[in-house]
Coordinates of C-alpha atoms in Angstrom, one line a residue:
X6 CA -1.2 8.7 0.8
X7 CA -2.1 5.8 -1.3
X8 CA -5.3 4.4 0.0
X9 CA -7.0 1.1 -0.3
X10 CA -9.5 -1.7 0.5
X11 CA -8.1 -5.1 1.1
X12 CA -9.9 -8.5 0.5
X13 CA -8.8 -12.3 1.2
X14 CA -10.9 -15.0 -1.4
X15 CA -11.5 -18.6 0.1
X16 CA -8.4 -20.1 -1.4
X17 CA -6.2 -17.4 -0.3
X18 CA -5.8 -14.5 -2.8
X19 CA -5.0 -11.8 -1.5
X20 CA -7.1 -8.7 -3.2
X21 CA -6.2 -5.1 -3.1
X22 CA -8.1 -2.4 -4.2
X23 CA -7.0 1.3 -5.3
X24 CA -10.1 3.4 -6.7
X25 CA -8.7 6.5 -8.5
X26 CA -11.3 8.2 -10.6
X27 CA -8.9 10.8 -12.1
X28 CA -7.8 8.1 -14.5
X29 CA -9.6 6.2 -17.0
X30 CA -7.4 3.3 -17.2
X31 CA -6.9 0.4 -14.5
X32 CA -4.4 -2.1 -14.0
X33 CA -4.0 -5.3 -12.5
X34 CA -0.9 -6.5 -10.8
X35 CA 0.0 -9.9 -9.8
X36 CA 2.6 -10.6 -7.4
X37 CA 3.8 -14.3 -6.8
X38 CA 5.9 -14.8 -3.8
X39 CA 8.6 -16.5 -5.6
X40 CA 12.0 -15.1 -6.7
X41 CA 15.2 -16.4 -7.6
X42 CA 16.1 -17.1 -3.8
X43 CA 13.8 -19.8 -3.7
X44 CA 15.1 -22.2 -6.3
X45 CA 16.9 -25.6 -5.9
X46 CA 20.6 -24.7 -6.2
X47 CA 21.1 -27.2 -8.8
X48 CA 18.0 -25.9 -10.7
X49 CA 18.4 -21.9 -10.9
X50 CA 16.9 -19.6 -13.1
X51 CA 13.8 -21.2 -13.2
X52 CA 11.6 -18.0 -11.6
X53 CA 13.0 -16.1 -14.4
X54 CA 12.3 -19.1 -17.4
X55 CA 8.7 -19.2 -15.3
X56 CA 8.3 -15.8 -16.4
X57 CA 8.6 -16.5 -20.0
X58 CA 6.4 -19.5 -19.7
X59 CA 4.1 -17.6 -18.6
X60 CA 3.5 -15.5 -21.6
X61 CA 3.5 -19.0 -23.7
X62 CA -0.4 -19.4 -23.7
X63 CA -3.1 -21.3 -21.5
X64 CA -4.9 -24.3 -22.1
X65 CA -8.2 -21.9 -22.9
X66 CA -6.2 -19.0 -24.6
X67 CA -3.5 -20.2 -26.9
X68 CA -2.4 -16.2 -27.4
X69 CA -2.3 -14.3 -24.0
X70 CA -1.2 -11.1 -26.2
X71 CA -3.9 -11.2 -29.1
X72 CA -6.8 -11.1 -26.8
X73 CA -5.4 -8.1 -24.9
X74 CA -4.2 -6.2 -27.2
X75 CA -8.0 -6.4 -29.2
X76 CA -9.0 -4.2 -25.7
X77 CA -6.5 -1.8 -26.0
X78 CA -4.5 -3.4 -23.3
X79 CA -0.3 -3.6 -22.4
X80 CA 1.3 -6.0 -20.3
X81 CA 4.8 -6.6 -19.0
X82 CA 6.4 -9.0 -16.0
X83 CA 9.4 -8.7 -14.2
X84 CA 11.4 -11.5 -11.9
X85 CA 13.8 -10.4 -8.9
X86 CA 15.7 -12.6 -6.4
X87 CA 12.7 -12.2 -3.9
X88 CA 9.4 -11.7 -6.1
X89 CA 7.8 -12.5 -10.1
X90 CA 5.3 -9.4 -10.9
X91 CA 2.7 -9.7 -13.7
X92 CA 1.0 -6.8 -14.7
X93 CA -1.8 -5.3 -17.4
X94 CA -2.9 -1.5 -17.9
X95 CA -5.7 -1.1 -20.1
X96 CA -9.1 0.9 -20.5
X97 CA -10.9 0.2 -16.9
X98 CA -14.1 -0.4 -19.4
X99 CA -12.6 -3.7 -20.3
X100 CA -11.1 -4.8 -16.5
X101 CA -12.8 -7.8 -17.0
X102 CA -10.5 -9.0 -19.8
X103 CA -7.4 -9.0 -17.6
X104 CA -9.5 -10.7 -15.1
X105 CA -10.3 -13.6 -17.8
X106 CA -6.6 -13.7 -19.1
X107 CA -5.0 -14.2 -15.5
X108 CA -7.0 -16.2 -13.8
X109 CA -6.8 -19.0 -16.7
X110 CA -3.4 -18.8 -17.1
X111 CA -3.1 -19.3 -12.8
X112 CA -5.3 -22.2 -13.8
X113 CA -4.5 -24.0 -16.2
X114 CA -0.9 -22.7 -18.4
X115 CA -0.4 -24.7 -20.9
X116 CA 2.7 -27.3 -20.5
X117 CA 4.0 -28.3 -23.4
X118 CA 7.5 -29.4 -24.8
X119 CA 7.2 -26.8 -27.8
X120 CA 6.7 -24.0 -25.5
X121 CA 9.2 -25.0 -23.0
X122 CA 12.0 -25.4 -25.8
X123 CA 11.1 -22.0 -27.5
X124 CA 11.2 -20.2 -24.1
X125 CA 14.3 -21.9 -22.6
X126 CA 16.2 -21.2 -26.1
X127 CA 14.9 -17.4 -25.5
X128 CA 16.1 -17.3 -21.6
X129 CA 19.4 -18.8 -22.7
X130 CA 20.1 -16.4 -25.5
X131 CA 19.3 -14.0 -22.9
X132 CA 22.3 -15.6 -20.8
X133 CA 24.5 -15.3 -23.1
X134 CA 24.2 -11.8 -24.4
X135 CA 23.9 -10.0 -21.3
X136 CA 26.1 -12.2 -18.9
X137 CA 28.4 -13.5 -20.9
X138 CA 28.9 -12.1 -24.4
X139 CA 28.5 -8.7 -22.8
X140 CA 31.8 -6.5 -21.2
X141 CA 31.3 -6.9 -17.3
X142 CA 28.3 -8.8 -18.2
X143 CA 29.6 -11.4 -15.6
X144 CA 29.9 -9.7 -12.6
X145 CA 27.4 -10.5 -11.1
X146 CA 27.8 -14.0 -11.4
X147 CA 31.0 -13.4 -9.4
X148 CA 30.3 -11.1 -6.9
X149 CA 27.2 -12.6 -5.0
X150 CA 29.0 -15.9 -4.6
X151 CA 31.7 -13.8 -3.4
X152 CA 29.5 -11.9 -0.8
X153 CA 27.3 -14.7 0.1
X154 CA 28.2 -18.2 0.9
X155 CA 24.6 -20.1 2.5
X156 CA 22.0 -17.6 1.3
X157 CA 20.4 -18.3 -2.4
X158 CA 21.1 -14.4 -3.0
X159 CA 24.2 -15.9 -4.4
X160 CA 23.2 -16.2 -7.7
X161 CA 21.7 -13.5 -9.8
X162 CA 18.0 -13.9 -11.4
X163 CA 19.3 -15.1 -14.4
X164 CA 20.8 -18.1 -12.8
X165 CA 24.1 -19.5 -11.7
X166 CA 24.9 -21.4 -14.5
X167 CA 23.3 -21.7 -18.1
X168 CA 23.2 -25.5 -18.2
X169 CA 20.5 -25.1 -15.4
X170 CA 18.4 -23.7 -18.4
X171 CA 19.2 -26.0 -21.2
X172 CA 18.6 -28.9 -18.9
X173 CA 15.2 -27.9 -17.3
X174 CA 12.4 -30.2 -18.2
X175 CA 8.8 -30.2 -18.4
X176 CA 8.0 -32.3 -15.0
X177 CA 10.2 -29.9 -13.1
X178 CA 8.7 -27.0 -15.3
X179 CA 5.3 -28.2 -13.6
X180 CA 6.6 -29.3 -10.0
X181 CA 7.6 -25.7 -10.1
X182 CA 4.3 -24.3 -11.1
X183 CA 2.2 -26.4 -8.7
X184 CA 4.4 -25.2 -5.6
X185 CA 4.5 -21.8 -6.5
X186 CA 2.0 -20.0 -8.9
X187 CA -1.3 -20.7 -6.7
X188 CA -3.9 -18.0 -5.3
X189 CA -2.0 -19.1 -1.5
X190 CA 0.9 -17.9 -2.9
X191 CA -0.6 -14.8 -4.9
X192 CA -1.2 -11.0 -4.3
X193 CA -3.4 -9.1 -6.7
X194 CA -3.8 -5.3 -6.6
X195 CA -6.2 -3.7 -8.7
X196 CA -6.4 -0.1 -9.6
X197 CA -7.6 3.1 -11.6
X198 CA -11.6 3.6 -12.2
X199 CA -12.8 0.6 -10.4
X200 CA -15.0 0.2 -7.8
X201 CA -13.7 -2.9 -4.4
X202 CA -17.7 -3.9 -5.0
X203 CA -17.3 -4.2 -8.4
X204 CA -13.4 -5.7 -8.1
X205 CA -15.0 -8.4 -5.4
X206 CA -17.8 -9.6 -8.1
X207 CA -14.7 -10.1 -10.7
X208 CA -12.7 -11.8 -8.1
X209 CA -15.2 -13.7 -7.5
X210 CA -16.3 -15.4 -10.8
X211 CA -13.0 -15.8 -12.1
X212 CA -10.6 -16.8 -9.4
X213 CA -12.6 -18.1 -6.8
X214 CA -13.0 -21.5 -8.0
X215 CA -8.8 -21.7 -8.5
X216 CA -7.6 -24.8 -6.3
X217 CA -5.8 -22.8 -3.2
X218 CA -2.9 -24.7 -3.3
X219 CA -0.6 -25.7 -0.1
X220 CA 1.1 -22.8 1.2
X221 CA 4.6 -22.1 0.7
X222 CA 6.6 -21.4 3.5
X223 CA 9.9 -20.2 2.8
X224 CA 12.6 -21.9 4.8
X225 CA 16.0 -20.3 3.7
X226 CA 20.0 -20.9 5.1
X227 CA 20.7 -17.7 6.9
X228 CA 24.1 -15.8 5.6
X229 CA 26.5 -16.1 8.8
X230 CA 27.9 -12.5 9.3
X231 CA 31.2 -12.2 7.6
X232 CA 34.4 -12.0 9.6
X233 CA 36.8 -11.3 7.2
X234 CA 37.6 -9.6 3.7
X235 CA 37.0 -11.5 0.8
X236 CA 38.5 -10.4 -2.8
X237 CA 39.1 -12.2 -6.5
X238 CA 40.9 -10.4 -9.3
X239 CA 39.7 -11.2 -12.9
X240 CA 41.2 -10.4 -15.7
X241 CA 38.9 -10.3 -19.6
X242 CA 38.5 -8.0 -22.6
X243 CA 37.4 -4.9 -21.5
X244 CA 38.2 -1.6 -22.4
X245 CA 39.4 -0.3 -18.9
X246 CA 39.4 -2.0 -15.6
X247 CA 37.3 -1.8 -12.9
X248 CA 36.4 -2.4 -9.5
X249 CA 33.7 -3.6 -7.6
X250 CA 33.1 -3.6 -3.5
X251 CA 30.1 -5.8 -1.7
X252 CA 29.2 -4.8 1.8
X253 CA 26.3 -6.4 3.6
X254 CA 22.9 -4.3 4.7
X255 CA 20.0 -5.0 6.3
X256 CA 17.1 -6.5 4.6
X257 CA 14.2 -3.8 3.4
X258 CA 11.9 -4.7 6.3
X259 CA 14.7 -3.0 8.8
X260 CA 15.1 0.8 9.9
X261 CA 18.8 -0.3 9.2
X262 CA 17.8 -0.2 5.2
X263 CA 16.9 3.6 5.3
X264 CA 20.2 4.6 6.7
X265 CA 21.6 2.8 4.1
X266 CA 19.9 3.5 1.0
X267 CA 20.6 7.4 2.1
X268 CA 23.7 6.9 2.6
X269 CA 24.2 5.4 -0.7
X270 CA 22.4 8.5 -2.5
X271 CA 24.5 10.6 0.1
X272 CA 27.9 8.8 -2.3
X273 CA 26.2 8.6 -5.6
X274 CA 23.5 10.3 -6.3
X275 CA 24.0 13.6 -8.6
X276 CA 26.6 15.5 -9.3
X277 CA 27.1 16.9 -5.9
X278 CA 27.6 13.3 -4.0
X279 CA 30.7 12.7 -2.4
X280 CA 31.7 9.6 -4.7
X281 CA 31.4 11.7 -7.9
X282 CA 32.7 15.2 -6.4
X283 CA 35.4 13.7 -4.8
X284 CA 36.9 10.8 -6.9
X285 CA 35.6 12.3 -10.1
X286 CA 35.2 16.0 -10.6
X287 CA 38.3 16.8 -8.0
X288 CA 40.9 14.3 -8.0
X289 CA 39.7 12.9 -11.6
X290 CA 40.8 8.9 -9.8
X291 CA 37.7 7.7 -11.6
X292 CA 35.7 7.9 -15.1
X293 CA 32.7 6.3 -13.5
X294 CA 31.4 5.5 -10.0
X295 CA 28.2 4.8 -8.5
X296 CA 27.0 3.0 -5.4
X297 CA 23.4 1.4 -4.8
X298 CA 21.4 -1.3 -2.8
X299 CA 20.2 -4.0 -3.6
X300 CA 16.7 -3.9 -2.2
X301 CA 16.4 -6.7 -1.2
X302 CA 13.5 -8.9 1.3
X303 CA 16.8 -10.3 3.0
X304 CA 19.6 -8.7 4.2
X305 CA 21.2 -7.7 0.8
X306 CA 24.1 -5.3 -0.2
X307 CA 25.5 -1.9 -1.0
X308 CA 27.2 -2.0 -3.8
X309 CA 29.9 0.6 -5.2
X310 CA 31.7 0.2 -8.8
X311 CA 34.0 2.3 -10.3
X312 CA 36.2 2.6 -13.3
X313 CA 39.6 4.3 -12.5
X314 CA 41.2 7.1 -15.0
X315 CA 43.7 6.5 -16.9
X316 CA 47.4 6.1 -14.9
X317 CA 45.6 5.5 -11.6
X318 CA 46.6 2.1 -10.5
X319 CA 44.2 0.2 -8.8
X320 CA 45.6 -0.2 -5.2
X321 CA 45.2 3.9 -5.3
X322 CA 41.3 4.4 -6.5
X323 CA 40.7 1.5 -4.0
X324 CA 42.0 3.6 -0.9
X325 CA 40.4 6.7 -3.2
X326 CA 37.2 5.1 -2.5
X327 CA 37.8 4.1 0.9
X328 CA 38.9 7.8 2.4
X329 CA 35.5 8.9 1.0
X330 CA 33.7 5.5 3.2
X331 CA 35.9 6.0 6.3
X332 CA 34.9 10.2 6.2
X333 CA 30.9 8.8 6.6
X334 CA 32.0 6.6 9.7
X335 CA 34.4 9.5 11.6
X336 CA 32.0 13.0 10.7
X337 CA 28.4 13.7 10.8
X338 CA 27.0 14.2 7.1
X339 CA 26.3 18.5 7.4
X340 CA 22.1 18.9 7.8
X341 CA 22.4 20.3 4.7
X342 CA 23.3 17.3 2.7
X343 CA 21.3 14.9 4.5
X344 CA 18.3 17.0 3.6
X345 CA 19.2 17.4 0.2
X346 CA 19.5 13.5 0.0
X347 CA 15.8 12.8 1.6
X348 CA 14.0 16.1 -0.4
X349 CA 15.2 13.7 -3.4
X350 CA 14.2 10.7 -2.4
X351 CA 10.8 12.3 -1.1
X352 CA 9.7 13.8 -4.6
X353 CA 10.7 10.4 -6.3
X354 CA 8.1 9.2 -3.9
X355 CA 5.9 11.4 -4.9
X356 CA 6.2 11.2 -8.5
X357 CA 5.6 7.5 -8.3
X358 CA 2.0 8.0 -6.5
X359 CA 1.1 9.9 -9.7
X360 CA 2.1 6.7 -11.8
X361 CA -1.2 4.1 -11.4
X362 CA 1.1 1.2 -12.4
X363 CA 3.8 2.3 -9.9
X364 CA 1.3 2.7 -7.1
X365 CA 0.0 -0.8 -7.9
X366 CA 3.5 -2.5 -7.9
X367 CA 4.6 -0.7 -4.6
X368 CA 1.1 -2.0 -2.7
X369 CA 1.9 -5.6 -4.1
X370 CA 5.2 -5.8 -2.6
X371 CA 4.7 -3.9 0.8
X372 CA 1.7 -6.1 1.3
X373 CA 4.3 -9.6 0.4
X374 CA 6.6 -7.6 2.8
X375 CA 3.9 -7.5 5.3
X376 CA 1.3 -5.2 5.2
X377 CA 0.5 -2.9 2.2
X378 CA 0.0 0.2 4.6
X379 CA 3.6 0.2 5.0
X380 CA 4.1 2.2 1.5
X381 CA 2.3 4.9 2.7
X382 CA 5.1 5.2 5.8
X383 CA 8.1 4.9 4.0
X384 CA 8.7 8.5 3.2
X385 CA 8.4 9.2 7.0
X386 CA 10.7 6.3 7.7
X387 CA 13.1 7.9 5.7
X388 CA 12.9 11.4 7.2
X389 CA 13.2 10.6 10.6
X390 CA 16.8 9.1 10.2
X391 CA 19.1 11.6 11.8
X392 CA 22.8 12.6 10.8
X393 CA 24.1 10.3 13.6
X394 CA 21.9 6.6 12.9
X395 CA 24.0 7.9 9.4
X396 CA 27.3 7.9 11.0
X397 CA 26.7 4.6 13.1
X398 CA 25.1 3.2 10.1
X399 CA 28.4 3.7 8.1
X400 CA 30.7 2.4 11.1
X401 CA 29.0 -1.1 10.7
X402 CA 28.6 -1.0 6.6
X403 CA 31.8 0.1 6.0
X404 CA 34.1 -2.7 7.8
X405 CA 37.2 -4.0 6.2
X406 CA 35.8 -7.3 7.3
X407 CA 32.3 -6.7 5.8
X408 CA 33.2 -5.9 2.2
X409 CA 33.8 -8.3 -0.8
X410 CA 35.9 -6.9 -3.9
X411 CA 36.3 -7.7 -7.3
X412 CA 39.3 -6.6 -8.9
X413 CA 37.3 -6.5 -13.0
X414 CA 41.1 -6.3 -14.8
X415 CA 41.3 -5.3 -18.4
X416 CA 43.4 -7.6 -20.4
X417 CA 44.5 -4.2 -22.9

C-alpha cells in the first residue's frame, strides 16, 4: 500500500504527496500529459525533441545540471507515446532546489536557435543509430503503421520520419510548449522525508504564481477494429531473419489489459513459459522469442518476435508460434501456471514499492490514468483474473483477423 495526500494549486497542478521517513532522500516527479500520440502527424517526434529541450537551460538558470548536481542531486526524463516524465532524487535536505529548478524551467525555458539546433542534431543522431543504422532498428517504424491505420500510436516516440526533426523550428518548438507543458497539464508527486505541509508551502511559492494555461483536451481518431490480416515482408542485412506478430489489446485502464499482460508472461516470461519451452528448449524452431504489451493509455498491442533456428523456414516457426496461441484459446492454463505467472508479477510489485523513485513514477501515471489510488489495486486486479477470462481473453487476442506480421528477412 502506497499511501498519500493529494493537493490541486489554483492554476491546476496537481500535487501528490508520499511521506516515507525510512529514507533520507526525496524525489520529485513531473508528469506532463503529453506523449507522442498527441503530435501533428506531419510534425512527429516533437514530445521526444521537447524532452531534450528541456534539459537545455531556463531563462533564470542557464545550467539545469550544475545547480543540482552542487546538492547532491540526479535527474533523468523519459518520453512514451502517451506521457513525458521528469524526475530528480536528491537529499530531502535540499527539496527545495528541485522545487527552484522545475518550476522555472515550466516557466520560462529558454527558446533559443542555439539550443534548438544542438538538441535537434542530438535527437536525430539518436534516429539514426538506433532506428536506422541499427539491425531491426526499424521495426517499429513498420509495424505500428501496420497495426494501426487512424490512431497516432502509429508511429513510435522517436517519430515517423527524421525530416520531422531536422525541420522543426523554433515558433513550433514554442506553440508546442505553450499547449502542453503548463501546471493544467501537469502532475507532480513528491516523495521520501517530506512532510504534505511542508510540500504545500514549496508548492506554493514556487509554482503558484505559473500562468495555468488552457487545458488540453485530448481529441484522438479511434483505431476501427481490424477485420482482416495484415502482413509486409522486408528483406535487409541482418544476420538471421525474423518475425514479428501485432495483435490488438485493450488499453491499460480495462480489466481486459490484465488478462493480457498474464497471458503474455504466461508465453514469455522465464524459462518455463510456453513460447520458450515449447518453440525453444523442445522443438529448438526458434533462437529467440519473447512476447510483451505495450502498455499503453489506448488500446495498444501484444506483441511476439522471434528469430527462427537455422533450417526452419519461416512459413513453419510462424504456425510453430501459432499452435502455442491457438492451445491458450481451446484449454484452460493449469492453476498451477496461472499462479506461478501472478506470484511473479506480484513480487515485482512489491519490489517496486521499496524503490522511492518507482513509487513516485507509478502514482504520477495512475493519477494521469485517473486516480492515483488505482496503484494500490492493481495487484488485486491482477489476481482476481481466473483461468477462463484467460482463455476468453486469448479467443479474442489471438484472431487471424486481429494480428499484423512482419516477415524481418535477412538478405544472407
Amino acid at each position: 500500500m502506497v499511501k498519500f495526500d493529494r493537493f490541486t494549486l489554483d492554476n491546476g497542478l496537481t500535487v501528490l504527496v508520499h511521506e516515507d521517513p525510512t529514507t533520507p532522500m526525496a524525489v520529485v516527479n513531473i508528469l506532463y500529459d503529453v506523449g507522442a500520440r498527441d503530435e501533428n502527424p506531419s510534425q512527429t517526434g516533437f514530445a521526444h525533441l521537447f524532452e531534450h529541450l528541456m534539459f537545455g537551460g531556463s531563462v533564470n538558470i542557464p545550467s539545469y545540471d550544475e545547480p543540482l548536481q552542487r546538492v547532491g542531486g540526479e535527474n533523468n526524463a523519459f518520453t512514451s507515446n502517451d506521457i513525458t516524465n521528469y524526475y530528480v532524487t536528491l537529499p530531502a535536505v535540499n527539496l527545495e532546489t528541485a522545487f527552484w529548478l522545475e518550476s522555472d524551467r515550466m516557466l520560462s525555458l529558454a527558446f533559443s536557435e542555439k539550443s534548438l539546433e544542438v538538441q535537434r542534431n542530438v535527437v536525430c543522431e539518436e534516429f539514426k543509430q538506433r532506428y536506422l543504422n541499427q539491425p531491426y532498428g526499424d521495426v517499429m517504424l513498420m509495424l505500428r503503421p501496420l497495426a494501426y491505420t487512424k490512431h497516432p500510436y502509429m508511429w513510435p516516440t522517436i517519430g515517423k520520419e527524421l525530416s520531422h526533426i531536422e525541420n522543426a523550428n523554433i515558433d513550433d518548438v514554442k506553440a508546442f510548449f505553450k499547449k502542453h507543458y503548463n501546471p493544467n497539464n501537469a502532475i507532480m508527486v513528491v516523495g521520501g522525508a517530506v512532510k504534505t505541509e511542508e510540500v504545500k508551502r514549496l508548492a506554493e511559492k514556487w509554482f503558484s504564481d505559473i500562468p495555468s494555461g488552457e487545458k488540453y483536451h485530448r481529441v484522438l481518431p479511434q483505431e476501427p477494429i481490424q477485420t482482416s490480416a495484415r502482413r509486409i515482408t522486408h528483406h535487409s542485412d541482418v544476420p538471421v531473419s525474423a518475425i514479428y506478430i501485432a495483435f490488438h489489446v485493450p488499453a491499460k485502464n480495462d480489466q481486459g489489459y490484465y488478462e493480457a499482460d498474464l497471458i503474455g508472461d504466461i508465453l514469455s516470461r522465464g524459462n518455463s513459459s510456453r513460447l520458450y519451452s515449447n518453440l525453444i528448449k523442445d522443438k529448438k524452431m526458434f533462437t529467440d522469442i519473447n512476447a510483451s504489451l505495450t502498455g499503453s493509455s489506448d488500446p495498444g498491442l501484444l506483441i511476439i518476435d522471434g528469430k527462427p533456428s537455422d533450417g526452419v523456414s519461416m512459413e513453419d516457426a510462424e504456425a510453430a508460434i501459432w499452435d502455442v496461441l491457438n492451445q491458450l484459446c481451446s484449454e484452460h492454463v493449469p492453476e498451477v501456471e496461472l499462479s506461478k505467472v501472478k506470484n511473479k508479477i506480484e513480487s515485482t510489485m512489491v519490489f517496486a514499492e521499496m524503490s522511492l523513485l518507482d513509487k513516485a513514477m507509478n502514482l504520477a501515471y495512475f493519477e494521469v490514468l485517473g486516480d492515483a489510488d488505482a496503484l494500490n489495486k492493481e495487484t488485486a486486479r491482477y489476481l482476481k483474473v481466473t483461468a477462463e477470462d484467460v482463455r476468453v481473453r486469448a479467443q479474442s487476442i489471438f484472431r487471424k483477423e486481429n494480428s499484423s506480421t512482419l516477415l524481418y528477412l535477412s538478405n544472407s
